[in-house]
Coordinates of C-alpha atoms in Angstrom, one line a residue:
M1 CA -57.6 -34.5 -10.3
N2 CA -55.8 -36.7 -13.0
L3 CA -53.4 -34.7 -15.0
Y4 CA -53.3 -37.3 -17.7
K5 CA -56.4 -39.1 -19.1
S6 CA -54.4 -42.3 -20.0
D7 CA -51.1 -44.0 -19.8
K8 CA -50.5 -43.4 -23.4
V9 CA -50.7 -39.6 -23.0
R10 CA -48.6 -39.8 -19.9
F11 CA -45.9 -41.7 -21.8
I12 CA -45.9 -39.5 -25.0
S13 CA -45.7 -36.4 -22.7
G14 CA -42.7 -37.9 -21.0
L15 CA -41.1 -38.6 -24.5
I16 CA -41.7 -34.9 -25.5
F17 CA -40.0 -33.7 -22.4
I18 CA -37.1 -36.0 -22.9
L19 CA -36.8 -34.9 -26.6
I20 CA -36.8 -31.3 -25.5
I21 CA -34.0 -31.9 -22.8
Y22 CA -32.0 -34.1 -25.4
T23 CA -32.4 -31.5 -28.3
C24 CA -31.5 -28.4 -26.1
Y25 CA -28.4 -30.3 -24.6
Y26 CA -27.1 -31.0 -28.1
V27 CA -27.9 -27.7 -29.7
F28 CA -26.9 -25.4 -27.0
F29 CA -24.1 -27.4 -25.4
E30 CA -22.5 -30.5 -27.2
E31 CA -22.7 -29.2 -30.7
N32 CA -22.0 -25.6 -30.1
S33 CA -18.5 -24.9 -31.0
D34 CA -18.6 -21.2 -29.8
L35 CA -19.0 -22.3 -26.2
V36 CA -15.9 -22.4 -24.2
L37 CA -16.4 -23.7 -20.7
P38 CA -14.0 -25.2 -18.0
S39 CA -13.8 -28.9 -17.8
K40 CA -15.7 -29.0 -14.4
V41 CA -18.6 -26.9 -15.8
R42 CA -18.9 -29.2 -18.7
H43 CA -19.0 -32.2 -16.5
A44 CA -21.6 -30.6 -14.3
I45 CA -23.9 -29.7 -17.3
K46 CA -23.6 -33.2 -18.6
F47 CA -24.5 -34.8 -15.2
L48 CA -27.4 -32.3 -14.8
A49 CA -28.9 -33.2 -18.1
T50 CA -28.5 -37.0 -17.4
V51 CA -30.3 -36.4 -13.9
A52 CA -33.1 -34.2 -15.6
V53 CA -33.8 -37.1 -18.1
Y54 CA -33.7 -39.5 -15.2
F55 CA -36.3 -37.5 -13.1
V56 CA -38.7 -36.9 -16.2
G57 CA -38.6 -40.8 -16.9
T58 CA -39.1 -41.5 -13.3
F59 CA -42.1 -39.2 -13.0
H60 CA -43.7 -40.4 -16.2
L61 CA -42.9 -44.1 -16.0
G62 CA -43.5 -44.3 -12.2
K63 CA -47.1 -43.4 -12.5
L64 CA -47.9 -46.0 -15.2
T65 CA -49.8 -49.2 -14.3
V66 CA -46.9 -51.3 -15.5
T67 CA -44.3 -51.3 -12.7
W68 CA -41.5 -53.2 -14.5
M69 CA -40.8 -50.4 -16.7
S70 CA -40.0 -47.9 -14.0
S71 CA -37.8 -50.7 -12.3
I72 CA -35.6 -51.1 -15.3
W73 CA -35.6 -47.3 -15.7
H74 CA -34.2 -47.0 -12.3
L75 CA -31.7 -49.9 -12.7
V76 CA -30.3 -48.7 -15.9
H77 CA -30.1 -45.0 -14.8
I78 CA -28.7 -45.5 -11.4
T79 CA -26.1 -48.0 -12.6
G80 CA -25.1 -45.6 -15.5
L81 CA -24.9 -42.6 -13.1
F82 CA -22.9 -44.6 -10.6
I83 CA -20.4 -45.5 -13.5
I84 CA -20.2 -42.0 -14.7
T85 CA -19.8 -40.3 -11.2
S86 CA -17.1 -42.9 -10.2
L87 CA -15.1 -42.2 -13.4
G88 CA -15.6 -38.4 -13.0
L89 CA -14.6 -38.4 -9.3
F90 CA -11.4 -40.5 -10.1
D91 CA -10.5 -38.2 -12.9
L92 CA -11.1 -35.2 -10.6
F93 CA -9.4 -36.4 -7.4
V94 CA -6.9 -39.2 -8.3
F95 CA -5.6 -39.3 -11.8
Q96 CA -6.7 -38.2 -15.2
I97 CA -8.5 -41.1 -16.9
S98 CA -7.4 -42.4 -20.4
L99 CA -9.3 -41.4 -23.6
N100 CA -10.9 -44.8 -23.8
L101 CA -12.5 -44.4 -20.5
R102 CA -13.6 -41.0 -21.5
L103 CA -15.2 -42.2 -24.5
F104 CA -16.8 -45.1 -22.5
A105 CA -18.2 -42.5 -20.0
S106 CA -19.6 -40.4 -22.9
S107 CA -21.3 -43.3 -24.5
I108 CA -22.9 -44.3 -21.3
Q109 CA -24.1 -40.7 -20.8
E110 CA -25.5 -40.7 -24.4
I111 CA -27.5 -43.8 -23.6
L112 CA -28.9 -42.4 -20.5
I113 CA -30.0 -39.0 -22.1
S114 CA -31.3 -40.4 -25.5
P115 CA -34.8 -41.0 -25.9
V116 CA -34.1 -44.4 -27.3
L117 CA -34.3 -46.3 -23.9
Y118 CA -37.5 -44.6 -23.1
V119 CA -39.2 -45.5 -26.5
A120 CA -37.8 -49.0 -26.5
M121 CA -39.5 -49.6 -23.1
G122 CA -42.7 -48.3 -24.3
L123 CA -42.5 -50.5 -27.5
L124 CA -41.6 -53.5 -25.4
N125 CA -44.6 -52.8 -23.1
E126 CA -46.9 -52.4 -26.1
V127 CA -45.8 -55.7 -27.6
L128 CA -46.1 -57.6 -24.2
N129 CA -49.5 -56.2 -23.4
K130 CA -50.8 -57.3 -26.8
R131 CA -49.4 -60.9 -26.3
V132 CA -51.1 -61.2 -22.8
V133 CA -54.5 -60.2 -24.1

């Protein structure tokens, strides 16, 4: 049984899931000034939100007929997660990283959880498919 009738429905449902994760992350965690958490818990929540978006995108882009989209998704997310994890482990075990590196890691994390990458890949796929036909 096919859960989705078309690639477009699969893509849009993936976008909706990513938007839900992104919105919940910002409403309940990032922009919540009443929430006081230890640094390690904050890092864990950020990491889990990023991994959740990665798995949603992998599930929804991996089943599409266009395989290059899932390859780019994997490349960008695995590289970004490697950078973030390396900086986090260095900060945790070796020496506290500078503010510039923290901002750099935050911007990478923002790119990875934002639905912009997912939408951009969908738009690029749409444009390239129209030119081929």
